[in-house]
XYZ file of C-alpha atoms in Angstrom:
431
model
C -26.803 87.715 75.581
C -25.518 84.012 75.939
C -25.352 82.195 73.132
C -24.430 78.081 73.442
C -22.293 76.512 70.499
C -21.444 72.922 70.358
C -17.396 72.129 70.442
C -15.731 71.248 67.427
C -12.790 69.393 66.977
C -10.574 72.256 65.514
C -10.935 74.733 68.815
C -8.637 76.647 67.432
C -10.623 77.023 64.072
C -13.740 77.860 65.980
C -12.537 80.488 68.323
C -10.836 81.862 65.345
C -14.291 82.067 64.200
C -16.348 83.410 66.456
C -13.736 86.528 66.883
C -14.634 86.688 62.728
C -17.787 86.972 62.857
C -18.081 89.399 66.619
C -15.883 91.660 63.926
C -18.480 91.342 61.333
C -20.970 92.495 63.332
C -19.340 95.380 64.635
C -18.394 96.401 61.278
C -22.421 95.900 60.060
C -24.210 97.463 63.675
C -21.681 99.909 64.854
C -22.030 98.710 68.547
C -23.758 95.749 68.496
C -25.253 94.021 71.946
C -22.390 92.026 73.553
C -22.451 88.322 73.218
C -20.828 85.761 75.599
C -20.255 82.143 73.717
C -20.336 78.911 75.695
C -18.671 76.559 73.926
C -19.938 72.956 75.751
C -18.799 69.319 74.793
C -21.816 67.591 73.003
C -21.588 65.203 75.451
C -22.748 67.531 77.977
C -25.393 69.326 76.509
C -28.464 67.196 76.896
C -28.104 67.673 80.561
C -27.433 70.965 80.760
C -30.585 71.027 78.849
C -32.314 69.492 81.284
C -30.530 71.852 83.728
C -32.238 74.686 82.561
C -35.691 73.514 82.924
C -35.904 71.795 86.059
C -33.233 74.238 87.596
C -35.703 77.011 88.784
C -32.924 79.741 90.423
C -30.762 79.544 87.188
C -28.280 82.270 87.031
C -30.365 84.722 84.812
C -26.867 86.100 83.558
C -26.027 82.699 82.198
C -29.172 81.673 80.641
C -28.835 80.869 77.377
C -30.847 83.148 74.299
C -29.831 80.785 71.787
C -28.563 77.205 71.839
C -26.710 74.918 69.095
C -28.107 71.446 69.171
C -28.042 68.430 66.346
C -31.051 68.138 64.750
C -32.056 64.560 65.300
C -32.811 65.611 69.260
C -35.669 67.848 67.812
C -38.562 66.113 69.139
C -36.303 65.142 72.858
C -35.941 69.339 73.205
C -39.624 69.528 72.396
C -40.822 67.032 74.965
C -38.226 68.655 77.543
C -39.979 72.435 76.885
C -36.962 73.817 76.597
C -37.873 75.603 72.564
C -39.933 78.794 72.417
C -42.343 79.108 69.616
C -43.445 81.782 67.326
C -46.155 82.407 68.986
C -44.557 83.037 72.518
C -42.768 86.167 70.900
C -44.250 89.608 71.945
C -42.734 91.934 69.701
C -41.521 92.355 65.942
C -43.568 88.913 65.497
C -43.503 89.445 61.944
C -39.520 90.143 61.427
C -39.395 86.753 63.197
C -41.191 84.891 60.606
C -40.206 86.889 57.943
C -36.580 85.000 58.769
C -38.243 82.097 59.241
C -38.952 81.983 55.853
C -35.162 82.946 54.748
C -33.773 80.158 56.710
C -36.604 77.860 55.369
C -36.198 78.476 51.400
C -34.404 75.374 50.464
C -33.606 74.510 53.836
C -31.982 70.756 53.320
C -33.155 70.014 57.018
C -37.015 71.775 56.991
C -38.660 68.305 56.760
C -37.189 67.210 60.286
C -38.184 70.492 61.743
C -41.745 71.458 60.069
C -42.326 67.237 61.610
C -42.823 68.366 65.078
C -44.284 71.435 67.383
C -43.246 74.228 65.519
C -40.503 75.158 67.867
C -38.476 78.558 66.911
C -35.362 76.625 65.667
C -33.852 77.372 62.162
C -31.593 74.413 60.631
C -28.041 75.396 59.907
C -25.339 73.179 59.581
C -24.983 69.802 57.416
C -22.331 67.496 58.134
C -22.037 64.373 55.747
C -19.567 61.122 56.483
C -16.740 61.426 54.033
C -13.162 59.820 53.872
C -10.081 62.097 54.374
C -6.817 60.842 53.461
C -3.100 61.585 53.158
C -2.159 61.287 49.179
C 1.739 61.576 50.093
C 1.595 58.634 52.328
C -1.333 56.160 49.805
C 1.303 57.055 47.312
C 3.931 55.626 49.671
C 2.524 52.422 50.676
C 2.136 52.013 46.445
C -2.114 52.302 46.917
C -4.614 53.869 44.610
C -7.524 55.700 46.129
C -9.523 52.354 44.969
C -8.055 50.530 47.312
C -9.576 52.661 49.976
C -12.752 51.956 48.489
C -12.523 48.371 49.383
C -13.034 47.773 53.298
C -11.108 44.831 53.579
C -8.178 46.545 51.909
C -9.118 50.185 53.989
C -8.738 47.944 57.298
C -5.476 46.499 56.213
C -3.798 49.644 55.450
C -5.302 51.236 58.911
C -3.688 47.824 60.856
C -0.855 48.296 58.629
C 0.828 51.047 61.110
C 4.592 50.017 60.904
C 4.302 51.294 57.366
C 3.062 54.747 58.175
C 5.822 55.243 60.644
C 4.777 58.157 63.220
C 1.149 58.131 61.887
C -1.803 56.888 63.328
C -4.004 54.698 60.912
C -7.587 56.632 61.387
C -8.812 59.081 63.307
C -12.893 59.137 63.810
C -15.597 60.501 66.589
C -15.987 58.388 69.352
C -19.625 59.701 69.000
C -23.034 58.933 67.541
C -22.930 59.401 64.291
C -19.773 58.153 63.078
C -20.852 54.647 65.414
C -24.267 55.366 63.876
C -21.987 55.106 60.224
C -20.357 51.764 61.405
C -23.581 50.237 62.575
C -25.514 51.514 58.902
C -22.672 49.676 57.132
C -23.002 46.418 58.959
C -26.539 46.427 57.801
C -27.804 47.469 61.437
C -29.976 49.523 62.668
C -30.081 52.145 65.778
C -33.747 52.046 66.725
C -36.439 48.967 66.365
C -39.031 49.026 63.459
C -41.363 50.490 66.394
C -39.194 53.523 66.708
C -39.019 52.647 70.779
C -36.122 51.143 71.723
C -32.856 51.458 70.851
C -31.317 47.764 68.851
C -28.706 47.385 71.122
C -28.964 43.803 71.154
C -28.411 43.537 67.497
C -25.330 41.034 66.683
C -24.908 43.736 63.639
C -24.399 46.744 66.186
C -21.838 44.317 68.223
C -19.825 43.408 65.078
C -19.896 46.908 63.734
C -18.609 47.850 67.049
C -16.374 45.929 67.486
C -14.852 46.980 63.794
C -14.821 50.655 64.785
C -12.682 50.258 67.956
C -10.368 47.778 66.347
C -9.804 50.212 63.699
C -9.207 53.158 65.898
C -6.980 51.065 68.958
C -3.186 50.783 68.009
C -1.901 47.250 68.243
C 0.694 48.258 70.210
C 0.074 47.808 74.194
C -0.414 51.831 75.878
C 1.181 53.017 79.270
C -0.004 51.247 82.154
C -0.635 54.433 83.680
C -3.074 55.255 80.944
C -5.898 57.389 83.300
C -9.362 59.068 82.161
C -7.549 62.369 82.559
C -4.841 61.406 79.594
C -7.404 60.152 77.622
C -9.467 63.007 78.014
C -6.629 65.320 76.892
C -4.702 63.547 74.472
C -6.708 60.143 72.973
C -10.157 61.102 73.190
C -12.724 62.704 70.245
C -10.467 65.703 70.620
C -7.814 64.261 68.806
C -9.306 65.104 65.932
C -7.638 68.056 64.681
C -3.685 65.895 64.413
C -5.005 65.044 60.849
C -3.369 65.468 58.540
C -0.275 65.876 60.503
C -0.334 62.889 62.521
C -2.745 60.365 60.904
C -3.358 58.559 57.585
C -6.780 59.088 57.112
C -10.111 60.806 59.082
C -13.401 59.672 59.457
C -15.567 62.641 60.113
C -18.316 64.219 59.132
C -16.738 67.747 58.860
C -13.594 68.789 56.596
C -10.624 69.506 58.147
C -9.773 73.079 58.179
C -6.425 71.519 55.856
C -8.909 71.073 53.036
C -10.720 74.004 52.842
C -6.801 75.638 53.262
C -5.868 73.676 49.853
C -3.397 71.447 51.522
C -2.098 69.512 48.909
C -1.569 66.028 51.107
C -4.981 66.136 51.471
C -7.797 64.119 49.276
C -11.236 62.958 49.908
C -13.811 60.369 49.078
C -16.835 58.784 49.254
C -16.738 56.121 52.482
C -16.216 52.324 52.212
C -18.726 50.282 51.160
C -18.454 47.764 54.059
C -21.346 45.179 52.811
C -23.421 46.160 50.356
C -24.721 49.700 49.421
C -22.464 52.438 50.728
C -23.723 54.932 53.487
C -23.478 58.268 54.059
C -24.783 59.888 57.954
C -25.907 63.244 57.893
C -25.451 65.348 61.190
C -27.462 68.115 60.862
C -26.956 71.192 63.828
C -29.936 73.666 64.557
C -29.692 77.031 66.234
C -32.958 77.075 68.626
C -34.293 80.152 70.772
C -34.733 79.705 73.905
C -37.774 79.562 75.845
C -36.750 81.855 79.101
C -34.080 83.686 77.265
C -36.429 85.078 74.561
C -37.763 87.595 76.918
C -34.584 89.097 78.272
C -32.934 89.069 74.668
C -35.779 89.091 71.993
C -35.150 92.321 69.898
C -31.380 91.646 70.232
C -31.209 87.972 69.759
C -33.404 88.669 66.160
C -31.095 91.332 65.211
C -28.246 88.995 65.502
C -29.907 86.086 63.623
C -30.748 88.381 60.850
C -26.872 89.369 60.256
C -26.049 85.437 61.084
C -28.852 83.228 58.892
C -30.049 86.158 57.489
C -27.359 87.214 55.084
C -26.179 84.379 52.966
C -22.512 85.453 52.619
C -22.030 85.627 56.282
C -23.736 82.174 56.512
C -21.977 80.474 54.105
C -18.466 82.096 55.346
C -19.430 80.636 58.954
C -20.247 77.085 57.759
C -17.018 77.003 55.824
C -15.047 78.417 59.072
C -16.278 75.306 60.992
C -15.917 72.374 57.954
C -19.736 72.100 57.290
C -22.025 72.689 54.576
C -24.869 75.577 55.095
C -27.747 74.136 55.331
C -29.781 76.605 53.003
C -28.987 73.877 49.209
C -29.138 76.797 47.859
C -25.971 77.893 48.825
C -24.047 74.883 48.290
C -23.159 76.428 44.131
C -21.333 78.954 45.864
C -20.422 77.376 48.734
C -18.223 74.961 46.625
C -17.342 77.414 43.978
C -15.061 79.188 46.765
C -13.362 75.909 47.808
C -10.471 75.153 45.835
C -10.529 71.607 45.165
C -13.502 70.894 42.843
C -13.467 67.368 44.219
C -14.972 68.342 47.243
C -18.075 69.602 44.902
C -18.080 66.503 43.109
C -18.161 64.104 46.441
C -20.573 65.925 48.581
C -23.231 66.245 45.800
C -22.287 62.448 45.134
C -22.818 61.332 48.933
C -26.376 63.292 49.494
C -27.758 60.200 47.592
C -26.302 57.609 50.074
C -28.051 59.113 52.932
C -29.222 56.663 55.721
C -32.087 58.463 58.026
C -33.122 56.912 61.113
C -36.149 57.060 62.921
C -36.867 60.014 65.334
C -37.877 58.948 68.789
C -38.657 61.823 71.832
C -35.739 59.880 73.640
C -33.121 59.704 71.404
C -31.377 62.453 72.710
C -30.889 60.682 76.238
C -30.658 57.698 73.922
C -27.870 59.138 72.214
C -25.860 60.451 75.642
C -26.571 56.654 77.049
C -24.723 55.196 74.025
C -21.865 57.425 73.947
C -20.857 57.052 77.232
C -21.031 53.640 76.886
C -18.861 54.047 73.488
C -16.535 56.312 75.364
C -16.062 53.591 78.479
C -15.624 50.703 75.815
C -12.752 52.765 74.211
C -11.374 53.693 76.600
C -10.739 50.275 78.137
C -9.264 49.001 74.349
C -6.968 51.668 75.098
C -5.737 50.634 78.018
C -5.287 46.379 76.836
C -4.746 47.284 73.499
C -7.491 44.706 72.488
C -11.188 44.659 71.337
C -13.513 42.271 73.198
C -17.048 41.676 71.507
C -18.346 40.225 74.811
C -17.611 43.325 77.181
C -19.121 45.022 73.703
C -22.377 43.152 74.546
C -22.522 43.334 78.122
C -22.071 47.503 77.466
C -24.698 47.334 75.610
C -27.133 45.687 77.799
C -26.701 47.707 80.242
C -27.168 50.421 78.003
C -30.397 48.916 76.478
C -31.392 48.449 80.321
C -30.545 52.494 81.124
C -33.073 53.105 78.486
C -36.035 50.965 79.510
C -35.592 52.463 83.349
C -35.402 56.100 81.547
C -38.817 55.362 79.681
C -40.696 53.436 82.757
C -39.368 56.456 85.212
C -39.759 60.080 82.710
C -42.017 58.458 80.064
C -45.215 59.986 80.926
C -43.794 63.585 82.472
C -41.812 63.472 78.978
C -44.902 62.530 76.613
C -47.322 65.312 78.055
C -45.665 68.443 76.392
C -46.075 66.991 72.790
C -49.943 66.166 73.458
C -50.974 69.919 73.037
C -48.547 71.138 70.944
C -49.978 71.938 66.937
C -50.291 68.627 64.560
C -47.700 67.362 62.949
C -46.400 63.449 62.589
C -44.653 62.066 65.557
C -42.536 60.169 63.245
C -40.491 61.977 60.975
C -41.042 61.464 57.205
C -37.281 60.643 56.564
């Protein structure tokens, strides 16, 4: 059985894991059927994806049961056909909905998933933005945790990098949802009030840009020999995990495994308010069965999701593992009970109420993959001149905005099709 997972930042953290919970299984089912992870970049899952379903001579051996996804592509996976539904399982239908309705008590991401086609995807992990930052070295440059509150003075201190010494000033995502976070705080907006194409000619998503890569480029000029492969390895997203040993603060939308390990450099807080109310992104991740892998792994694949989502200990435990909240509320009391800084309680229950949704379109998960790679381009290049332009900023995203539109005049119709007979729900979602 092959089982896709999304790549986290800590690698380490989640192979570490994965080997917990394969041990956990063997200790609960004695010999339980083997299960080979694929652990893909999220920047390359939408097209394998798409892989699967126009790829008719897929390896059977590596086609997926099971597949970790974020949430907000929900209705994109729908469209593509890729989800099986309840009612495309043969046997032991009513075990399946019986866990259906587990995962569903309290589920904190059941609107966004009851919203569509009634695809056989159960919600699991919640992300929120929050600030991480280094107490030892606030405490050095003479700062209060108020000051980080203030953007203007957050900014400074991040510029301020002769003053940290070794350390980087922030480390964030060079991915949706913390540019989605930048973009919210400048008082823009991803999608138009028609929920159909993306606002990348908004002067808000330029300036917000052009704040996020000028707070995560050094001032300092890089190597001249600076090549995609270097960045790839060493100054990409994967960077990540060198907090808190190599940066000042993180950006992120999961905790660093140095929080949940009681590090005591380590303190968190609500994000900035950048102009005026503060916002909060939530990435949500969904676990979704597979269409042509339900068939070959059906009795096996629900045996395994009933000792995953099933058991609430074994949940939580595996949210923790990877820095994310369960996604059953429910479980948040003890979630946070077995944490041992009771200010991570106190600001996660505090950001849930500065949540910023966005509207769902069926392309936003090509959408999404446009935008990143043209985040990931635009970075990279600020890398290499050690400078932020806002007009190669807007150009980018022209051309992005112009991927889209020849996306929606070339697929639009083969993508709308799918949703037309699937059961009734809203095409919008209600958050």
């Amino acid at each position: 059985m092959v089982i896709w997972l999304i790549e986290r930042s800590d690698r380490s953290a989640q192979a570490q894991c994965l080997q917990w919970f394969q041990a956990r299984l063997a200790s609960k089912q004695g010999r339980p059927d083997p299960v080979r992870w694929r652990i893909l970049p999220a920047s390359r899952l939408w097209a394998e994806c798409v892989q699967l379903v126009k790829n008719k001579e897929y390896p059977s051996q590596d086609y997926p049961a099971l597949i970790e996804y974020p949430l907000i592509w929900q209705e994109s996976l729908e469209s593509l056909g890729l989800l099986a539904r309840l009612g495309d399982v043969e046997n032991e239908h009513q075990r399946w909905r019986d866990l259906q309705g587990r995962v569903y008590d309290s589920n904190f991401s059941l609107e966004a998933i009851q919203s569509y086609g009634g695809a056989l995807s159960f919600p699991w992990l919640v992300g929120l933005t929050t600030l991480f930052y280094r107490k030892d070295l606030l405490r050095a440059m003479e700062k209060t945790p108020e000051d980080l509150e203030d953007y203007a003075s957050w900014m400074a201190m991040i510029k301020n990098t002769s003053a940290l010494g070794r350390y980087s000033g922030l480390e964030a995502g060079i991915n949706f949802s913390l540019a989605l976070w930048w973009i919210s705080s400048f008082n823009g907006s991803f999608l138009d009030h028609l929920n159909l194409m993306p606002a990348f000619h908004q002067a808000e998503a330029v300036k917000s840009l052009e704040a996020m890569l000028g707070a995560l480029v050094p001032s300092e000029r890089n190597p001249a020999h600076l090549t995609q492969k270097s960045f790839a390895l060493g100054l990409g997203p994967k960077r990540l995990n060198r907090f808190p040993e190599k940066s000042f603060c993180l950006l992120s939308t999961s905790m660093p495994t140095a929080l949940r390990q009681n590090d005591p450099r380590v303190g968190l807080m609500l994000t900035p308010k950048v102009t005026g109310s503060r916002v909060v992104i939530a990435e949500e991740h969904a676990l979704g069965v597979v269409q042509g892998g339900l068939n070959r792994s059906g009795e096996a694949l629900l045996d395994l999701l009933e000792n995953w989502l099933g058991e609430p200990g074994i949940w939580m435990e595996f949210a923790g593992r990877l820095g994310m909240l369960p996604a059953c509320t429910t479980l948040w009391e003890p979630f946070f009970d077995s944490l041992p800084d009771p200010m991570i309680k106190e600001v996660y229950y505090a950001a849930v109420s500065h949540i910023r949704w966005i509207p769902k379109s069926r392309f936003l998960a090509p959408t999404i993959q446009i935008f990143e790679d043209s985040l990931t381009r635009l970075y990279l290049r600020a890398l290499r001149e050690a400078s932020v332009d806002s007009v190669r900023i807007a150009a980018a995203l022209s051309k992005a905005a112009a991927e889209y539109r020849l996306m929606v005049a070339l697929y639009g119709d083969q993508q709308k099709k799918p949703l037309d007979h699937q059961a009734a729900g809203p095409k919008e979602a209600v958050r």
